[in-house]
Short mmCIF file of C-alpha atoms in Angstrom, two decimals:
data_model
loop_
_atom_site.label_atom_id
_atom_site.label_comp_id
_atom_site.label_asym_id
_atom_site.label_seq_id
_atom_site.Cartn_x
_atom_site.Cartn_y
_atom_site.Cartn_z
CA MET A 1 0.00 0.00 0.00
CA SER A 2 1.40 3.37 -0.96
CA GLU A 3 2.35 5.97 1.62
CA LEU A 4 -0.02 8.37 -0.10
CA LEU A 5 -2.94 6.03 0.54
CA ASN A 6 -1.81 5.56 4.15
CA GLN A 7 -1.81 9.32 4.61
CA PHE A 8 -5.29 9.66 3.11
CA GLU A 9 -6.72 6.94 5.33
CA TYR A 10 -5.04 8.47 8.37
CA ILE A 11 -6.77 11.78 7.66
CA LEU A 12 -10.16 10.08 7.30
CA ASP A 13 -9.66 8.16 10.56
CA SER A 14 -8.39 11.17 12.49
CA ASP A 15 -11.39 13.35 11.64
CA PRO A 16 -14.62 11.30 11.48
CA LEU A 17 -16.63 14.54 11.24
CA ILE A 18 -15.38 15.48 7.77
CA ASN A 19 -18.46 16.74 5.93
CA GLU A 20 -17.05 18.05 2.66
CA VAL A 21 -14.49 16.83 0.14
CA GLY A 22 -13.05 18.74 -2.78
CA PHE A 23 -10.28 18.42 -5.35
CA ILE A 24 -7.88 21.35 -5.45
CA HIS A 25 -5.28 22.43 -7.99
CA PRO A 26 -1.80 22.54 -6.38
CA SER A 27 -1.52 26.26 -7.10
CA LYS A 28 -4.41 26.91 -4.69
CA PHE A 29 -2.73 25.36 -1.67
CA ALA A 30 -0.68 28.49 -1.01
CA THR A 31 -3.87 30.55 -0.81
CA LEU A 32 -5.44 28.06 1.57
CA GLU A 33 -2.31 28.08 3.70
CA LYS A 34 -2.36 31.86 3.91
CA ASP A 35 -6.03 31.87 4.94
CA SER A 36 -5.51 29.21 7.59
CA GLU A 37 -5.34 30.29 11.18
CA SER A 38 -2.58 27.79 11.92
CA GLY A 39 -0.17 25.67 9.94
CA SER A 40 -1.52 22.54 11.62
CA SER A 41 -4.63 22.72 9.50
CA ARG A 42 -2.66 21.38 6.57
CA LEU A 43 -1.37 17.83 6.36
CA LYS A 44 1.41 16.73 4.02
CA ALA A 45 1.99 13.34 2.47
CA SER A 46 5.45 11.83 2.49
CA ASP A 47 5.55 11.95 -1.31
CA ALA A 48 4.55 15.60 -1.45
CA LEU A 49 4.60 17.46 -4.70
CA ASP A 50 7.70 19.20 -5.93
CA GLY A 51 8.27 22.56 -4.37
CA GLY A 52 7.19 21.44 -0.91
CA ASP A 53 3.46 21.57 -1.61
CA GLY A 54 1.33 19.02 0.23
CA SER A 55 -1.21 16.61 -1.16
CA PHE A 56 -3.98 17.24 1.37
CA TRP A 57 -5.49 20.17 3.20
CA ILE A 58 -7.96 19.87 6.06
CA ARG A 59 -9.60 22.46 8.24
CA ASP A 60 -12.97 22.76 9.99
CA HIS A 61 -13.88 19.26 8.79
CA LYS A 62 -13.32 20.27 5.14
CA LEU A 63 -10.90 18.07 3.20
CA GLY A 64 -9.06 19.18 0.08
CA ILE A 65 -7.15 16.72 -2.13
CA SER A 66 -4.56 17.84 -4.64
CA SER A 67 -5.76 17.11 -8.17
CA GLU A 68 -2.26 15.97 -9.12
CA VAL A 69 -2.32 12.98 -6.77
CA VAL A 70 -5.89 11.83 -7.41
CA LEU A 71 -4.98 9.31 -10.12
CA ARG A 72 -2.20 7.69 -8.08
CA LEU A 73 -4.38 7.67 -5.01
CA TYR A 74 -7.31 6.16 -6.90
CA LYS A 75 -5.24 3.34 -8.41
CA ALA A 76 -3.87 2.38 -5.00
CA ALA A 77 -7.34 2.54 -3.38
CA ARG A 78 -8.92 0.48 -6.16
CA GLU A 79 -6.28 -2.24 -5.92
CA GLN A 80 -6.65 -2.37 -2.15
CA PHE A 81 -10.44 -2.61 -2.37
CA MET A 82 -10.50 -5.28 -5.09
CA ASN A 83 -8.13 -7.46 -3.05
CA ALA A 84 -10.25 -7.04 0.08
CA ILE A 85 -13.60 -7.81 -1.57
CA ALA A 86 -12.11 -10.83 -3.36
CA GLU A 87 -10.94 -12.25 -0.02
CA TYR A 88 -14.33 -11.55 1.55
CA LYS A 89 -16.23 -13.35 -1.20
CA LYS A 90 -13.99 -16.40 -0.85
CA LEU A 91 -15.34 -17.00 2.65
CA GLY A 92 -18.05 -19.61 2.73
CA ASP A 93 -19.38 -18.92 6.21
CA LEU A 94 -19.94 -15.20 6.83
CA SER A 95 -20.75 -15.85 10.49
CA LEU A 96 -17.10 -16.61 11.27
CA PRO A 97 -15.07 -14.02 13.25
CA SER A 98 -12.67 -13.77 10.31
CA ALA A 99 -15.57 -12.72 8.07
CA GLU A 100 -16.52 -9.97 10.52
CA ALA A 101 -12.96 -8.65 10.58
CA LEU A 102 -12.62 -8.81 6.81
CA GLY A 103 -15.97 -7.08 6.42
CA ILE A 104 -14.63 -4.14 8.41
CA VAL A 105 -11.65 -3.97 6.04
CA VAL A 106 -13.94 -4.00 3.00
CA MET A 107 -16.05 -1.18 4.46
CA LYS A 108 -12.95 0.91 5.12
CA CYS A 109 -11.47 0.29 1.67
CA SER A 110 -14.74 0.97 -0.12
CA LYS A 111 -15.15 4.28 1.72
CA THR A 112 -11.68 5.39 0.65
CA LEU A 113 -12.40 4.40 -2.94
CA LEU A 114 -15.82 6.08 -3.11
CA LEU A 115 -14.40 9.39 -1.95
CA LEU A 116 -12.19 9.27 -5.05
CA ASN A 117 -14.67 7.74 -7.50
CA TYR A 118 -18.34 8.21 -6.63
CA ASP A 119 -19.46 6.04 -9.56
CA PHE A 120 -17.72 2.80 -8.56
CA GLY A 121 -20.80 0.58 -8.34
CA THR A 122 -18.96 -2.47 -6.99
CA ALA A 123 -17.85 -0.48 -3.95
CA TRP A 124 -21.42 0.66 -3.21
CA ASN A 125 -22.71 -2.89 -3.69
CA SER A 126 -20.06 -4.32 -1.37
CA ARG A 127 -21.35 -2.08 1.40
CA LYS A 128 -24.91 -3.26 0.76
CA LEU A 129 -23.71 -6.86 0.86
CA ILE A 130 -22.15 -6.45 4.29
CA LEU A 131 -24.93 -4.28 5.71
CA SER A 132 -27.66 -6.67 4.57
CA ASN A 133 -26.78 -8.90 7.53
CA LYS A 134 -26.65 -6.04 10.06
CA THR A 135 -29.39 -4.58 12.22
CA GLN A 136 -27.59 -1.80 14.12
CA ALA A 137 -29.20 1.56 13.33
CA SER A 138 -25.84 3.30 13.84
CA MET A 139 -24.34 1.49 10.86
CA PHE A 140 -27.12 2.65 8.55
CA THR A 141 -26.89 6.18 9.93
CA TYR A 142 -23.18 6.13 9.09
CA GLU A 143 -24.07 5.19 5.49
CA LEU A 144 -26.19 8.33 5.24
CA ARG A 145 -23.21 10.40 6.42
CA LEU A 146 -20.89 8.71 3.93
CA SER A 147 -23.19 9.21 0.95
CA ALA A 148 -23.70 12.84 2.01
CA LEU A 149 -19.91 13.23 1.99
CA VAL A 150 -19.78 11.83 -1.55
CA LEU A 151 -22.58 14.19 -2.58
CA SER A 152 -20.55 17.12 -1.26
CA TYR A 153 -18.28 16.83 -4.30
CA SER A 154 -20.67 15.11 -6.73
CA THR A 155 -24.18 16.42 -6.14
CA LYS A 156 -25.66 14.48 -9.07
CA SER A 157 -24.22 11.06 -8.26
CA GLU A 158 -27.02 8.61 -8.99
CA GLN A 159 -25.12 5.87 -7.15
CA ALA A 160 -24.98 7.95 -3.97
CA TRP A 161 -28.67 8.91 -4.12
CA SER A 162 -29.65 5.32 -4.85
CA HIS A 163 -27.60 4.12 -1.88
CA ARG A 164 -29.41 6.58 0.40
CA ARG A 165 -32.76 5.19 -0.74
CA TRP A 166 -31.60 1.64 -0.06
CA VAL A 167 -30.45 2.66 3.42
CA ILE A 168 -33.70 4.48 4.26
CA LYS A 169 -35.76 1.55 3.01
CA ASN A 170 -33.91 -0.72 5.42
CA MET A 171 -34.13 1.76 8.28
CA ALA A 172 -37.89 2.17 7.77
CA ARG A 173 -38.52 -1.38 8.96
CA ASN A 174 -37.47 -0.86 12.56
CA LEU A 175 -36.77 2.84 13.08
CA THR A 176 -39.22 4.83 15.21
CA THR A 177 -37.62 8.17 14.30
CA LEU A 178 -38.14 7.74 10.56
CA GLN A 179 -40.01 11.04 10.14
CA GLU A 180 -37.05 12.89 11.64
CA ILE A 181 -34.72 11.18 9.18
CA LEU A 182 -37.03 12.17 6.33
CA ARG A 183 -36.97 15.81 7.45
CA GLU A 184 -33.17 15.74 7.46
CA GLU A 185 -33.24 14.24 3.96
CA SER A 186 -35.51 17.02 2.71
CA ASP A 187 -33.18 19.62 4.21
CA LEU A 188 -30.19 17.96 2.53
CA VAL A 189 -31.89 18.03 -0.87
CA GLU A 190 -32.75 21.70 -0.47
CA LYS A 191 -29.18 22.61 0.47
CA ILE A 192 -27.79 20.66 -2.48
CA ALA A 193 -30.38 22.14 -4.84
CA GLU A 194 -29.25 25.60 -3.75
CA ARG A 195 -25.68 24.77 -4.80
CA SER A 196 -26.53 22.66 -7.84
CA LYS A 197 -29.28 24.19 -9.95
CA MET A 198 -31.76 22.01 -11.83
CA ASN A 199 -30.57 18.92 -9.95
CA TYR A 200 -33.13 16.36 -11.10
CA ARG A 201 -31.56 13.49 -9.16
CA ALA A 202 -31.75 15.33 -5.86
CA TRP A 203 -35.39 16.33 -6.35
CA ASN A 204 -36.28 12.85 -7.59
CA HIS A 205 -34.89 11.52 -4.32
CA ARG A 206 -37.08 13.97 -2.41
CA CYS A 207 -40.13 12.84 -4.39
CA TRP A 208 -39.34 9.25 -3.43
CA LEU A 209 -39.33 10.22 0.25
CA VAL A 210 -42.99 11.27 0.07
CA SER A 211 -44.17 7.65 0.11
CA TYR A 212 -42.71 7.27 3.63
CA MET A 213 -44.08 10.54 5.03
CA ASP A 214 -47.12 10.72 7.27
CA ARG A 215 -49.91 13.19 6.47
CA GLU A 216 -48.66 15.84 8.89
CA HIS A 217 -45.20 15.72 7.35
CA VAL A 218 -46.60 15.99 3.81
CA ILE A 219 -48.57 19.12 4.73
CA HIS A 220 -45.45 20.56 6.39
CA GLU A 221 -43.36 19.89 3.28
CA LEU A 222 -45.94 21.57 1.05
CA LYS A 223 -45.81 24.72 3.17
CA GLN A 224 -42.07 24.64 3.78
CA SER A 225 -41.07 24.19 0.12
CA LYS A 226 -43.21 27.13 -0.99
CA THR A 227 -40.53 29.67 -0.07
CA TRP A 228 -37.86 27.86 -2.09
CA ALA A 229 -40.19 27.49 -5.07
CA ARG A 230 -41.03 31.19 -4.99
CA LEU A 231 -37.33 32.03 -5.30
CA HIS A 232 -36.66 29.46 -8.06
CA VAL A 233 -39.62 29.74 -10.41
CA ALA A 234 -37.63 28.37 -13.36
CA ASP A 235 -36.79 25.10 -11.60
CA HIS A 236 -39.40 22.59 -12.72
CA SER A 237 -38.02 19.91 -10.38
CA CYS A 238 -39.24 21.80 -7.33
CA PHE A 239 -42.76 22.11 -8.74
CA HIS A 240 -42.69 18.45 -9.69
CA TYR A 241 -42.00 17.75 -6.02
CA ARG A 242 -45.03 19.84 -5.04
CA MET A 243 -47.10 17.82 -7.51
CA ARG A 244 -46.00 14.64 -5.77
CA LEU A 245 -46.96 16.06 -2.37
CA ILE A 246 -50.41 17.11 -3.59
CA ILE A 247 -51.01 13.74 -5.24
CA ARG A 248 -50.16 12.06 -1.93
CA ILE A 249 -52.64 14.33 -0.11
CA LEU A 250 -55.28 13.49 -2.70
CA GLU A 251 -54.63 9.76 -2.33
CA ASP A 252 -55.16 10.03 1.42
CA CYS A 253 -58.37 11.96 0.80
CA CYS A 254 -59.73 9.30 -1.56
CA ARG A 255 -58.94 6.58 0.95
CA LYS A 256 -60.71 8.44 3.76
CA GLN A 257 -63.65 9.18 1.50
CA GLU A 258 -64.07 5.46 0.92
CA GLU A 259 -64.18 5.11 4.70
CA GLY A 260 -67.00 7.66 4.87
CA SER A 261 -65.04 10.73 6.03
CA CYS A 262 -65.61 14.04 4.21
CA ASP A 263 -63.75 16.48 6.46
CA SER A 264 -60.36 15.69 4.96
CA CYS A 265 -61.70 16.21 1.43
CA VAL A 266 -62.87 19.70 2.31
CA GLU A 267 -59.37 20.42 3.62
CA VAL A 268 -57.83 19.11 0.40
CA TYR A 269 -60.11 21.30 -1.68
CA LEU A 270 -59.03 24.36 0.30
CA ILE A 271 -55.37 23.41 -0.11
CA TRP A 272 -55.90 23.07 -3.86
CA GLN A 273 -57.63 26.43 -4.09
CA GLU A 274 -54.83 28.10 -2.13
CA GLU A 275 -52.28 26.51 -4.43
CA LEU A 276 -54.11 27.78 -7.53
CA ASP A 277 -54.22 31.32 -6.12
CA TRP A 278 -50.53 31.22 -5.20
CA ASN A 279 -49.59 29.89 -8.63
CA GLU A 280 -51.61 32.63 -10.32
CA GLU A 281 -49.77 35.24 -8.27
CA LEU A 282 -46.41 33.87 -9.45
CA ILE A 283 -47.53 33.63 -13.08
CA LYS A 284 -48.54 37.29 -13.10
CA ARG A 285 -45.29 38.32 -11.44
CA TYR A 286 -42.95 36.17 -13.57
CA LEU A 287 -44.40 36.21 -17.07
CA GLY A 288 -43.56 33.37 -19.44
CA ARG A 289 -42.09 30.90 -16.92
CA GLU A 290 -42.78 27.45 -18.34
CA ALA A 291 -42.46 25.65 -14.99
CA LEU A 292 -45.27 27.76 -13.53
CA TRP A 293 -47.61 27.08 -16.44
CA LEU A 294 -46.91 23.34 -16.39
CA TYR A 295 -47.66 23.31 -12.69
CA ARG A 296 -50.90 25.19 -13.28
CA ARG A 297 -51.91 22.68 -15.94
CA PHE A 298 -51.51 19.92 -13.37
CA LEU A 299 -53.51 21.85 -10.77
CA SER A 300 -56.29 22.72 -13.21
CA LEU A 301 -56.71 19.24 -14.66
CA SER A 302 -56.69 17.70 -11.20
CA TRP A 303 -59.22 20.25 -9.94
CA ILE A 304 -61.60 19.48 -12.81
CA ARG A 305 -61.11 15.73 -12.50
CA HIS A 306 -61.48 15.40 -8.74
CA PHE A 307 -63.47 18.34 -7.44
CA THR A 308 -66.08 19.43 -9.97
CA SER A 309 -68.43 16.71 -8.76
CA ASP A 310 -67.09 15.55 -5.39
CA VAL A 311 -66.69 19.01 -3.90
CA ASN A 312 -70.26 19.97 -4.72
CA ASP A 313 -71.39 16.77 -3.06
CA VAL A 314 -69.40 17.67 0.03
CA PHE A 315 -70.62 21.25 0.36
CA SER A 316 -74.10 21.00 -1.11
CA PRO A 317 -75.27 17.45 -1.82
CA GLN A 318 -78.59 18.71 -3.20
CA LYS A 319 -76.98 20.60 -6.13
CA SER A 320 -77.74 19.26 -9.59
CA GLN A 321 -75.34 18.20 -12.31
CA SER A 322 -76.17 21.37 -14.27
CA SER A 323 -74.89 23.61 -11.48
CA ILE A 324 -71.70 21.55 -11.40
CA GLN A 325 -71.24 22.15 -15.11
CA VAL A 326 -71.65 25.89 -14.57
CA ASN A 327 -68.84 25.78 -12.02
CA VAL A 328 -66.61 24.01 -14.52
CA ASN A 329 -67.36 26.60 -17.17
CA ALA A 330 -66.71 29.43 -14.73
CA PHE A 331 -63.37 27.90 -13.82
CA LEU A 332 -62.36 27.51 -17.47
CA ASP A 333 -63.43 31.08 -18.25
CA LYS A 334 -61.24 32.32 -15.43
CA GLU A 335 -58.30 30.31 -16.74
CA LEU A 336 -58.74 31.75 -20.23
CA LEU A 337 -58.81 35.26 -18.80
CA LEU A 338 -55.52 34.53 -17.03
CA VAL A 339 -53.96 33.24 -20.25
CA ASN A 340 -55.14 36.26 -22.23
CA SER A 341 -53.99 38.78 -19.64
CA CYS A 342 -50.52 37.21 -19.46
CA SER A 343 -50.28 36.99 -23.25
CA GLU A 344 -51.05 40.69 -23.59
CA GLY A 345 -48.58 41.62 -20.86
CA SER A 346 -45.75 39.50 -22.25
CA ASP A 347 -42.91 41.13 -24.15
CA ASP A 348 -43.17 38.32 -26.69
#
C-alpha cells in the first residue's frame, strides 16, 4: 500500500466529522495556507509534490485533495479494495469471526475508494452486501453520512442517491424516528439544490421520500417548500415535487372518502384552491415561466377531475349536475382570462 494512501486513510480516521471533500489544484494550496489560522490545519503526504506543496489540506472538517495525486491515489485505493472484496467473497461462512474482521476492512477500503470515484458501483454494492446482515441503526446512519460526503463533491451522483434510498428503506422497517430522518433528507436536498441548480436526481430523491411521510409531514413539506419554489420559479423539479406532495394528499383523501369521512376532502379542496391562487400570483409576477404554467396545468386538470363533482357533493349534496357544469365553465373562463392577460402583458 502506498504511503499516499496511508496518509489519506489516516486523515479520514483522524477526523470522522469530515463533511465536505473537494479536489484542489496545487496552485491553490498556497492561498489556503495563507487563509488558515494555523499551519496545523494542513497535512502533508510523504511523497509531497515538488516545491514542498502538500497533497492534502484539512480544516474545519473540510478536506481538500490535490488534483495531481488523485490518479495515483485512486489506483492504490482500487487495488486495495479489489483485493479485500475478493478475499471476503472467498469466505463460505460469513458468520465466522474472520468474516466480521474482513468485512470491516472492505467497508474501510470501499469508503476510501468512493471518496475518489463516486461512480464505482462495486464499492457501493459491497457495502450493501455487508450491511444486509446487520441490524444496528448506527451502521445505517453512518451510510447516510458517507453518501452525504460523496454528494458534497458530486451532487448528481445517482449511485450515492440510490444508496441513500436503499439505506432508508432498510431503516424504515425498525426505526421509530423515521419522520425525523425524512426531514433531514428534505433539508439535505434543499441545500444541495441551492448549490446545484436544476438537480433532477436530488429532487427525484425527495419525491421518493414522500411515500414514507405521514400526512402531517406531507402538509409541512408543502408549506415549507413554498418559499424555495417562490425564489426558483424556473426550476421545474421543485414544482414536480409539489405535484407529488399534492397527489399524496389526494390519495389520502380518496382513501378516507371510501371510509365515509368528508372532512379531509374539504381540507384538500381548500389546499388546492390556495395553491391555484398562489400559482396565479407567481404567473402574473414572472411572465412566461414554463415551470409555472406546467404546474398550473396539473392543478387545473386535477381540480376538474377530482373536485367538480365531489366538492359539490361535500358542500351541497342537493346541487344538480347542471350547477356543477356551470362551475366548470366558470373555472375555465377564469383560466382563459388569465392566459389572455398574461399573453397581452408579455414582451413576446
